[in-house]
Coordinates of C-alpha atoms in Angstrom, one line a residue:
Chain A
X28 CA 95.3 105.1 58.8
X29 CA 96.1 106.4 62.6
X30 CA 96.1 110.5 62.4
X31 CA 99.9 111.1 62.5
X32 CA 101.0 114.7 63.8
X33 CA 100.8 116.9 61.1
X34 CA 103.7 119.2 61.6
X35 CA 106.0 116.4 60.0
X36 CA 104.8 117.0 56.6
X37 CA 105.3 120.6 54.9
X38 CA 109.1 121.2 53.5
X39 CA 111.2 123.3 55.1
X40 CA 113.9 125.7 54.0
X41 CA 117.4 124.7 54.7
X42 CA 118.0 127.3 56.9
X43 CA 114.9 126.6 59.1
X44 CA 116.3 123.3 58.8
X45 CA 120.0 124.4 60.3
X46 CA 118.2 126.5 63.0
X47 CA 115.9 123.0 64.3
X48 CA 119.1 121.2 64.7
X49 CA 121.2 124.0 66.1
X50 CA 118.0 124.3 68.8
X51 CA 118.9 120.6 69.5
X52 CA 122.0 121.4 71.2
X53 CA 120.8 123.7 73.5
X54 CA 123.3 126.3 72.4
X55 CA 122.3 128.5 75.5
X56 CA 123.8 125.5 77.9
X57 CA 126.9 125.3 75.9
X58 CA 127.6 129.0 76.1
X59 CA 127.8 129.0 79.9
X60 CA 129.8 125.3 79.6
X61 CA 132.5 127.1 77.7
X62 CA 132.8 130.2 79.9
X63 CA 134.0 128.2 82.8
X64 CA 136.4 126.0 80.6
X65 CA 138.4 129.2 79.4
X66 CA 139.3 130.7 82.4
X67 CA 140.1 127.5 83.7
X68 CA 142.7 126.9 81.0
X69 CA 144.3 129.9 81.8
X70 CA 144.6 129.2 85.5
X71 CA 146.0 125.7 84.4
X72 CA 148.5 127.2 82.1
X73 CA 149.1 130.1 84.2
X74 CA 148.9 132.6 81.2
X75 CA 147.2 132.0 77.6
X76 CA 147.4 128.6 76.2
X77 CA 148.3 128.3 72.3
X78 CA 145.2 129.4 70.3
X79 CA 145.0 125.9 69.1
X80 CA 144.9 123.9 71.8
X81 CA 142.4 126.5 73.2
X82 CA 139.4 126.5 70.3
X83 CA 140.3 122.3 69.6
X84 CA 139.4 122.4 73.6
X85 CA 136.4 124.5 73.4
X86 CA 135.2 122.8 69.9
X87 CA 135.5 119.1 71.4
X88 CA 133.8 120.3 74.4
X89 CA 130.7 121.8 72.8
X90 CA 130.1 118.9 70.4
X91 CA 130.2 116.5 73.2
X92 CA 127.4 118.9 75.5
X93 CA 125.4 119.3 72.0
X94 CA 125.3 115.7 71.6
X95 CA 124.6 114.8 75.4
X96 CA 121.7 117.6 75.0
X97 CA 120.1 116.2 71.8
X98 CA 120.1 112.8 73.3
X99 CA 118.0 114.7 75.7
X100 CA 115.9 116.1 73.8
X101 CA 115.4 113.3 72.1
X102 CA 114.4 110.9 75.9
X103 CA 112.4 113.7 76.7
X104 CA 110.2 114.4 73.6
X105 CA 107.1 113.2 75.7
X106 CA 107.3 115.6 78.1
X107 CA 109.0 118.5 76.0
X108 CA 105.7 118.2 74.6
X109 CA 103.8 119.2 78.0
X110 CA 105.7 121.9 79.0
X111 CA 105.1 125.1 78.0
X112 CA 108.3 126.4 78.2
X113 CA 109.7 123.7 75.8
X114 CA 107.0 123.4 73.5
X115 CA 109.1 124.2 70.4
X116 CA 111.7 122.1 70.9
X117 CA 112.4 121.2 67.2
X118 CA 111.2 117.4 68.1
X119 CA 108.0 118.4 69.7
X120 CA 107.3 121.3 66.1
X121 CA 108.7 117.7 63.9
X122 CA 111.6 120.4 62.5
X123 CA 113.3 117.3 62.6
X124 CA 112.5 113.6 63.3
X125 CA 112.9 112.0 66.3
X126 CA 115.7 109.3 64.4
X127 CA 117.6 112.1 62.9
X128 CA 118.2 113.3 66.5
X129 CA 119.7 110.1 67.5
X130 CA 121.7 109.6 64.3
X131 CA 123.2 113.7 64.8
X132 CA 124.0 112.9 68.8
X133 CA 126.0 110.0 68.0
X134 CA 127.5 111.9 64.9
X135 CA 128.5 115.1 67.6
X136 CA 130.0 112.6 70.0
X137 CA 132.2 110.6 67.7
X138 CA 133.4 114.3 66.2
X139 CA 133.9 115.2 69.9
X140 CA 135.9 112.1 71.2
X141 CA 137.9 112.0 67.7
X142 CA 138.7 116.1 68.5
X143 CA 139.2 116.0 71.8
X144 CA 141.6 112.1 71.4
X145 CA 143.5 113.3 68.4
X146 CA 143.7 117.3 69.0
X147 CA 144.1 117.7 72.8
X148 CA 144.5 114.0 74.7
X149 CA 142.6 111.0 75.4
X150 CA 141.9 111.7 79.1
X151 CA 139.9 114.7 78.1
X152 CA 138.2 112.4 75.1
X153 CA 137.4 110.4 77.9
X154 CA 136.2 113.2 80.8
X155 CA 133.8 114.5 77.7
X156 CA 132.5 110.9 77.0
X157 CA 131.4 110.2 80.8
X158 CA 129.6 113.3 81.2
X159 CA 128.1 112.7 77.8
X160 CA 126.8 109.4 79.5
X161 CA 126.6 110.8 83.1
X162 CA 124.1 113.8 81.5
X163 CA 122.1 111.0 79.6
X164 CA 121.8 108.0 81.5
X165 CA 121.9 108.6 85.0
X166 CA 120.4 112.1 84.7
X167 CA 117.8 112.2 82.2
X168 CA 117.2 108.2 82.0
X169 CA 117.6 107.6 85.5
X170 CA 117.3 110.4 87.7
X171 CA 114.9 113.2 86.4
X172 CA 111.6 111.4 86.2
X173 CA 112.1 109.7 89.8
X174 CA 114.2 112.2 92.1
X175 CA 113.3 115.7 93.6
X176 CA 117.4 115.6 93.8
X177 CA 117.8 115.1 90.1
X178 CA 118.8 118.3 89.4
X179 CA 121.5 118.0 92.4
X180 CA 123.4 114.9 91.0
X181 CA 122.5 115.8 87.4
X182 CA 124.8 118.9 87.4
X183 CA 127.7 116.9 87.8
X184 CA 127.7 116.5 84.3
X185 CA 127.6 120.6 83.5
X186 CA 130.8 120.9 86.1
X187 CA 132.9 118.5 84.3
X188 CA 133.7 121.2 81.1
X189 CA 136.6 122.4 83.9
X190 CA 138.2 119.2 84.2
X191 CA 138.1 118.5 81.1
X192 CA 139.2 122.4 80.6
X193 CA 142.3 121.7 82.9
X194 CA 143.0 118.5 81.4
X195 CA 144.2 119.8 78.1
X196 CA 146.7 122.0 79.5
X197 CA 148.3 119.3 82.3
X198 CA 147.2 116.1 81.2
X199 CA 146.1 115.4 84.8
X200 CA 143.8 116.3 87.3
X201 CA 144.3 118.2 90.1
X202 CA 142.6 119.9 93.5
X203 CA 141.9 123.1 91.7
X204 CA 140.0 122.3 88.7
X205 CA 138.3 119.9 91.7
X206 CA 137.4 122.8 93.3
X207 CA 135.9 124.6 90.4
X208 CA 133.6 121.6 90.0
X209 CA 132.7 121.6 93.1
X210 CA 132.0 125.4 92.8
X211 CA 129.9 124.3 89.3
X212 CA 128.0 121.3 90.9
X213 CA 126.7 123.4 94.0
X214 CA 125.8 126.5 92.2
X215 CA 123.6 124.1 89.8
X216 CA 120.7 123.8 92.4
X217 CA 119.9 127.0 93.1
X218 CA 120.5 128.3 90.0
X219 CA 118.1 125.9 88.2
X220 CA 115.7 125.7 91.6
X221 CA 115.3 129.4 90.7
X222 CA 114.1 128.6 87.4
X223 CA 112.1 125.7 88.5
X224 CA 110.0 127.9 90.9
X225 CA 108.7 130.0 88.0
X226 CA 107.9 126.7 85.7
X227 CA 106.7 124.7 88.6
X228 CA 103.4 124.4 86.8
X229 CA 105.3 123.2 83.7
X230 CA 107.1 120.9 85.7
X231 CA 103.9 119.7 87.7
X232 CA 102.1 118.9 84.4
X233 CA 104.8 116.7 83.2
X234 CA 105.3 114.7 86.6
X235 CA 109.3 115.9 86.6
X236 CA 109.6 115.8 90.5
X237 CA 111.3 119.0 90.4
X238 CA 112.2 120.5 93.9
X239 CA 109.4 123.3 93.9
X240 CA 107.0 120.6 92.3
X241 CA 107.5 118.0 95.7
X242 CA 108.9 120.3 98.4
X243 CA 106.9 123.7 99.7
X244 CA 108.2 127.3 98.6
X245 CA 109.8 127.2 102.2
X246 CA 111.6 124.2 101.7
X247 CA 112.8 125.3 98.6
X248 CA 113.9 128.4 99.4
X249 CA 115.8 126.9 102.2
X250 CA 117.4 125.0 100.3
X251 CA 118.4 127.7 97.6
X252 CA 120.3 129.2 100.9
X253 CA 122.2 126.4 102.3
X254 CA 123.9 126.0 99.1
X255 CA 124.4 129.6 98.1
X256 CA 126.5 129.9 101.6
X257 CA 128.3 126.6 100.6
X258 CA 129.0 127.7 97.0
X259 CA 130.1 131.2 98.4
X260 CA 132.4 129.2 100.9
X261 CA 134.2 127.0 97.8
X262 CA 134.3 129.6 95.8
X263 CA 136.6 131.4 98.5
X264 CA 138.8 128.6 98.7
X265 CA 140.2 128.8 94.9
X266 CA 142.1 131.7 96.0
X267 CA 144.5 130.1 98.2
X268 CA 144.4 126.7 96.5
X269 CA 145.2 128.1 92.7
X270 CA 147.6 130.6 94.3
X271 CA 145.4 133.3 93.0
X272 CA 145.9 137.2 94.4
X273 CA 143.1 139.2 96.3
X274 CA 142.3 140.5 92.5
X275 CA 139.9 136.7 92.9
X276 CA 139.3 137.0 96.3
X277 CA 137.7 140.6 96.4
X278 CA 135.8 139.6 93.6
X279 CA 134.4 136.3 95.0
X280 CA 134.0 138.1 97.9
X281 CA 131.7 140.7 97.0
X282 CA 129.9 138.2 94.1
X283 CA 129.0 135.8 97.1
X284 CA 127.7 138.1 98.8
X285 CA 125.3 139.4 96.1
X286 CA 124.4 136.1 95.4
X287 CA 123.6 135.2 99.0
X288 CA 121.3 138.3 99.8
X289 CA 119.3 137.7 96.7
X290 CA 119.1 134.1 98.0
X291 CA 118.1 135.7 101.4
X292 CA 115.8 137.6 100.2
X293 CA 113.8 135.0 98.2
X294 CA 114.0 132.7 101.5
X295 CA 112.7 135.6 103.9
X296 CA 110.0 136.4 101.8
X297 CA 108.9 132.4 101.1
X298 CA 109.4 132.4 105.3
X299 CA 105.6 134.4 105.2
X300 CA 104.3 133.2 102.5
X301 CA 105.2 135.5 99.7
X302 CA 105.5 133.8 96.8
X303 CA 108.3 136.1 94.5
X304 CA 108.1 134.5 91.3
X305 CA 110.3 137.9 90.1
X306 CA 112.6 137.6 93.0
X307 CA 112.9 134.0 91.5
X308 CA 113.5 134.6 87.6
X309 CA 116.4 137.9 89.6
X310 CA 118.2 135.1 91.3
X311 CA 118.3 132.6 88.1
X312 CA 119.6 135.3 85.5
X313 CA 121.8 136.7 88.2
X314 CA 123.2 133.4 88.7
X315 CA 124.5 133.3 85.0
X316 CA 126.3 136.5 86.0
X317 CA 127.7 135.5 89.1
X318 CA 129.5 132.2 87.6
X319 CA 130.5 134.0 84.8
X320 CA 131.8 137.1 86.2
X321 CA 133.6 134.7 88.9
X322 CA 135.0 132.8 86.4
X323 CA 136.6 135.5 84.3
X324 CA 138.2 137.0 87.6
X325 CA 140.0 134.3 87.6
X326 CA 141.7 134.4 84.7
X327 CA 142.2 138.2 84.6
X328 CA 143.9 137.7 88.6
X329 CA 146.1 135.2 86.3
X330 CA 146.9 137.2 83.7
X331 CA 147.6 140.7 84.9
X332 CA 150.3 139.1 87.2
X333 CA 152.5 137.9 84.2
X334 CA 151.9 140.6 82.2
Chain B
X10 CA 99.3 92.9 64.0
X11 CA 99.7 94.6 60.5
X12 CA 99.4 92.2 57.1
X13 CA 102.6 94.5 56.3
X14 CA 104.9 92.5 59.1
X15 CA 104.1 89.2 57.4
X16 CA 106.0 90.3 54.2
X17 CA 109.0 91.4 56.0
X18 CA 112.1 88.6 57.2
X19 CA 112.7 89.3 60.5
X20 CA 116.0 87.3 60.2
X21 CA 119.2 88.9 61.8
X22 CA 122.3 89.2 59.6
X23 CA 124.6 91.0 62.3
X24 CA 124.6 94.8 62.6
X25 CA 123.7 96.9 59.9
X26 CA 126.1 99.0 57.7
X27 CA 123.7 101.9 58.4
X28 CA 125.8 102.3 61.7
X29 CA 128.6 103.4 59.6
X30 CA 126.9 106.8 58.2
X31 CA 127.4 108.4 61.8
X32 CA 130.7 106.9 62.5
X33 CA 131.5 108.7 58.8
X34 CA 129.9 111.8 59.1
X35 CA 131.0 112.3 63.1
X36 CA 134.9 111.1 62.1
X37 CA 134.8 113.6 58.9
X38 CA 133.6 116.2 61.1
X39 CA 136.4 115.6 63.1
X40 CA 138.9 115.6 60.8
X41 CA 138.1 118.5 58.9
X42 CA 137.7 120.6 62.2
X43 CA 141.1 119.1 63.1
X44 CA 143.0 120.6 60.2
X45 CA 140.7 123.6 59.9
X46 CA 141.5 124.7 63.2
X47 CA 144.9 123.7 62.7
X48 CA 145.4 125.5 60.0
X49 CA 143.9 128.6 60.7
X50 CA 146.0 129.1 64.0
X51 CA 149.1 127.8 62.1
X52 CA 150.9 131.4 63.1
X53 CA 150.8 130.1 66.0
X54 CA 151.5 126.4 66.4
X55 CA 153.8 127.6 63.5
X56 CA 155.7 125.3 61.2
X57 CA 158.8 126.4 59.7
X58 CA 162.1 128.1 60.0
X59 CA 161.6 131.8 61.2
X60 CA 159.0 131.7 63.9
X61 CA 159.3 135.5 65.0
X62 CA 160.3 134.7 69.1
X63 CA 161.1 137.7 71.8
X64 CA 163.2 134.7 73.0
X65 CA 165.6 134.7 69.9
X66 CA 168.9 136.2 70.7
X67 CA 168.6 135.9 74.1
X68 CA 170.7 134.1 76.9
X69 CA 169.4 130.7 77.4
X70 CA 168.6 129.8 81.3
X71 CA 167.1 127.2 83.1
X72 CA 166.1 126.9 86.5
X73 CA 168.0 124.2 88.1
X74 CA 165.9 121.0 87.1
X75 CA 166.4 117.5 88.7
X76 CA 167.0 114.6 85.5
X77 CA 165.1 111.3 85.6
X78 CA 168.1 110.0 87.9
X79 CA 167.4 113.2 90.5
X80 CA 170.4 114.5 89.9
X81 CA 170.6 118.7 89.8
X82 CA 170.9 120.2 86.2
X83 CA 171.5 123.7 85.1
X84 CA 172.2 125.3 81.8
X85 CA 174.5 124.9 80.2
X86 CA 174.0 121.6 80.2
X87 CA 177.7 121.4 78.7
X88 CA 179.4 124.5 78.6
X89 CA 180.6 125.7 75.0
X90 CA 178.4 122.8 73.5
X91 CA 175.2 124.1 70.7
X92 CA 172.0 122.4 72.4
X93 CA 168.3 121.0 71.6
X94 CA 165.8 121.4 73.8
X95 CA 162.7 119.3 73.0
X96 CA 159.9 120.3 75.6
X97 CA 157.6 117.3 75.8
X98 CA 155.0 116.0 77.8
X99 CA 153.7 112.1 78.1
X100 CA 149.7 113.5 77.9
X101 CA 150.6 115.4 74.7
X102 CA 149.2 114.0 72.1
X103 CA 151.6 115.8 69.1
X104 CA 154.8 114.7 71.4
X105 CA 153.7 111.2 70.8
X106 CA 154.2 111.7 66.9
X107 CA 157.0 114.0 67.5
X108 CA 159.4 112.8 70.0
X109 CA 160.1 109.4 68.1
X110 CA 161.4 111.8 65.2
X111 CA 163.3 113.8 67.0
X112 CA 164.6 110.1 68.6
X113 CA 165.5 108.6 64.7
X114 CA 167.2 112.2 64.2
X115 CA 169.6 112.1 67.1
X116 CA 170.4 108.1 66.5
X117 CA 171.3 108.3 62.8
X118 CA 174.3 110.7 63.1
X119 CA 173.0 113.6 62.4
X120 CA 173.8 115.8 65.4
X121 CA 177.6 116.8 64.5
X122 CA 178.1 117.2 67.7
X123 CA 175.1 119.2 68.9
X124 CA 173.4 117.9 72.0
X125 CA 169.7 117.0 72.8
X126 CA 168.0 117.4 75.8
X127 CA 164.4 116.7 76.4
X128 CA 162.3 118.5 79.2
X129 CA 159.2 116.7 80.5
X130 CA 156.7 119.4 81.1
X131 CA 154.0 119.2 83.5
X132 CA 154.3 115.7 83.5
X133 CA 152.4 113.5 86.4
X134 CA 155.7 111.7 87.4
X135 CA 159.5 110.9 86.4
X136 CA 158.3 107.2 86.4
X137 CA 155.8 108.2 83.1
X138 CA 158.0 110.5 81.9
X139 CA 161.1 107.8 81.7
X140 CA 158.2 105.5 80.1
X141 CA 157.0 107.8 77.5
X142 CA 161.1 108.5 76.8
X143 CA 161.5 104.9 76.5
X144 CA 158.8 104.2 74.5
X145 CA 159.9 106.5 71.7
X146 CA 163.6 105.2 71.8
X147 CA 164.3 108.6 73.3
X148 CA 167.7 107.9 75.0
X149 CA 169.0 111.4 75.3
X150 CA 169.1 113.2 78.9
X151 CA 165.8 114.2 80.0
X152 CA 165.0 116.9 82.9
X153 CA 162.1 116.8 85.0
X154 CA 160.0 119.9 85.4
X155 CA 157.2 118.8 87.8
X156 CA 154.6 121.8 87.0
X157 CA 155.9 122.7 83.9
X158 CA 157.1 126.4 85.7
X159 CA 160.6 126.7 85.1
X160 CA 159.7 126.0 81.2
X161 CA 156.9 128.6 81.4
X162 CA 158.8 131.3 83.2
X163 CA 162.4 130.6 81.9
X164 CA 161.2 129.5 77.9
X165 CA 157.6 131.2 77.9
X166 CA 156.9 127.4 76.6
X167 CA 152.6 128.1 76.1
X168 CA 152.1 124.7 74.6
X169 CA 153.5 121.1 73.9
X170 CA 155.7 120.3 72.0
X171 CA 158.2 123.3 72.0
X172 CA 161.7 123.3 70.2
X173 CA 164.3 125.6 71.1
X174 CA 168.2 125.7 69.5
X175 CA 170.8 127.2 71.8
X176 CA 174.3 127.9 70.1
X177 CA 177.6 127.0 72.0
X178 CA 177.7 130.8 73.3
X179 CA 174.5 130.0 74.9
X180 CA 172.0 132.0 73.2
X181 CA 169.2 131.2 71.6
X182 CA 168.8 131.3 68.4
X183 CA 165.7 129.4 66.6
X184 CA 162.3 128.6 68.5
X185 CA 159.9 126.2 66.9
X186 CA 156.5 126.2 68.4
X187 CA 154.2 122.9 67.5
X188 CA 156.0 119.1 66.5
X189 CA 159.2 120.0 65.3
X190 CA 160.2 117.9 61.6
X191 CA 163.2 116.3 60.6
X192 CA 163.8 119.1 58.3
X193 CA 163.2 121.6 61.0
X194 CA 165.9 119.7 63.3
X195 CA 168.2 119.3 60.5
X196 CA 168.3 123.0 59.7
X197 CA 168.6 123.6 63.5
X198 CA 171.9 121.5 63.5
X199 CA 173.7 123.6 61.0
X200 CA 172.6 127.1 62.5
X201 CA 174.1 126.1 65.8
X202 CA 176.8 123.8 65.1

């Protein structure tokens, strides 16, 4: 007999059990996918869509990211398995088997097409199934392992939760939930390059070609910049394209600016060699803030002007 | 290689049924968070009779709305005359269901005299719109409200499909939220005609 692992073995209670496969869907991701889709419904709608069409939206949406993020898990066991900071990833523990995984993604993506076809419409069935694939094949399959700009074409996937958001309400897509993904897709980088430069050893072990991993702290830091000022420029530009008031545009206004001098300050500081680890780990958590804070402006510029 | 391989038959019979356990399990899922949301928020996407609207008893207007022809409409659309306005849009998925209904109502005599007039809400073009009217045997007048404003502003419409009854003094006087039923339209008829 080979030695198998020998976590697989001992029972588990069903709650433990509950908890492994909950871990598989990165609930954390999903959170910050759905508080970008809200807002962006009631921009669409230009008030509060009907409570149905809203959680049918939001339950569609977060099946399809758990399912795209246990078929990650589930590609990237191996290296899960490296990396410190995912080392208890419920496939690398053996909470749950690696073919379970694969059987519940496919089970959370049918549940998410069928909700989002029959409950909301078929375009944003088919917006939720692309990213699904987008997240999984050309991300994680494709790009991860290979690219130091994984992580830039990768986020595409986490920006599509607005179109599929703005979708539901108009049944089309237009240049403002465009925008927003724009906004999504360019704040991805430095937001996750923030994180990366704290796990770089992680991320080194594994051989994921993550941007701190290949390029210098400069570089990196740099780079962080550039597309804090772009994302701070977009992020501008929703005001006159949604029609929004200066309720948005303050708000952008002084968020961007946050953002960019943490950004700045992380750069100047990499510019003689201080490595800011903390400055880092500021910048990431901050960046949660900023999208969400941005976000919710939105929809509050909407909905104190009909109300 | 293992002795255990030689006593398996590697022979393909097509896919296995096993595929079917996910497809089950991810439709049931589905279906009972379908219903269970549906039902839970029911207040809201509302079924029957006596939906409690602000809008009830008021004066029914309408921005001035091109129909699919382009020509200028305005409420009344015939003054003196009860009317249905079915708000609809072609990416809706309940206004497929409902708008053939509400179709099979009108044809089959059942309007004594009341008129129907459909709105396509937020629709992509007049072209789709026309199509999804035709497609449902929908042959009453339809008006074209490009981004779905003038039915948010004038009809607080928050979600597809809306049903509104407007008597022939022009007020309104029964709103049903969610796919209106034959039963629903029926009763509709004789409050307003």
């Amino acid at each position: 007999m080979v030695p198998v692992t020998v976590a697989t073995m001992h029972p588990r209670s069903p709650l433990a059990t509950v908890k492994a496969y909950v871990a598989l869907t990165k609930p954390r991701i999903i959170e910050l996918l759905l508080v970008s889709t809200v807002p962006t419904m009631v921009v669409a709608r230009n008030g509060w869509p009907s409570l149905r069409l809203l959680i049918l939206t939001l339950v569609g949406g977060t099946l399809a990211a758990g399912g795209a993020n246990t078929f990650n898990m589930y590609l990237d066991r191996d290296i899960d398995a490296i990396m410190e900071r995912t080392k208890n990833r419920p496939l690398v523990t053996g909470a749950v088997s690696p073919t379970e995984a694969l059987i519940f993604g496919v089970c959370l993506e049918i549940a998410a097409f069928l909700v989002l076809g029959i409950g909301v419409n078929l375009i944003s069935a088919w917006l939720g199934l692309a990213a699904t694939a987008f997240y999984v094949v050309i991300y994680t399959m494709w790009l991860k392992r290979r690219s130091k700009q994984n992580i830039v074409i990768g986020g595409a996937a986490g920006a599509v939760p607005v179109l599929i958001g703005w979708t539901a309400i108009t049944g089309h897509l237009a240049w403002t939930p465009v925008l927003l993904f724009a906004i999504i897709f360019i704040w991805t980088p430095p937001h996750f390059w923030a994180l990366a430069v704290r796990y770089r050893d992680d991320y080194e072990a594994a051989n994921v070609p993550m941007m701190p991993v290949v390029a210098s702290l400069k570089r990196t830091t740099t780079e962080i910049l550039v597309y804090s000022v772009i994302m701070w420029a977009l992020s501008m530009l929703v005001g006159p394209v949604a029609s929004l008031s200066w309720v948005y545009g303050i708000s952008a206004l002084i968020l961007g600016t946050w953002f960019n001098w943490g950004a700045f300050q992380l750069w100047r500081r990499a510019q003689v060699d201080q490595a800011d680890v903390a400055g880092a780990m500021k910048l990431f958590h901050f960046s949660i803030t900023y999208l969400t804070v941005l976000f919710v402006m939105m929809a509050v510029d909407v909905l104190i002007r009909h109300h | 290689m293992s002795s255990s391989a030689t006593t398996k038959t590697p022979r393909w019979r097509g896919p296995s049924p096993m595929f079917l356990i996910p497809l089950g399990i991810g439709a049931a899922m589905a279906f009972s968070l379908i219903f269970g949301v549906s039902y839970l928020t029911r207040p809201v996407t509302g079924s029957t009779t006596t939906m409690p609207s602000a809008l009830v008893g008021q004066t029914a207007r309408l921005s001035t709305l091109p129909d699919l022809s382009g020509a200028s409409v305005t409420l009344p659309y015939k003054k003196g005359t009860p009317t249905i306005l079915v708000f609809f849009a072609s990416w809706c998925a309940p206004c497929k269901a409902e708008l053939p209904r509400v179709a099979r109502f009108s044809s089959s005599g059942n309007l004594h005299g009341v008129e129907v007039v459909g709105i396509a809400s937020n629709d992509s073009s007049v072209s789709t719109a026309r199509d999804f009217a035709r497609t449902a045997n929908f042959t009453a007048p339809v008006l074209f409200d490009a981004d779905g404003t003038a039915s948010s502003s004038d009809f607080n419409i928050v979600g597809l499909p809306d049903t509104i009854a407007i008597d022939a003094d022009g007020i309104i006087r029964q709103v049903v939220v969610g796919p209106v039923t034959t039963a629903e339209l029926s009763a509709m008829v004789s409050l307003i005609k």
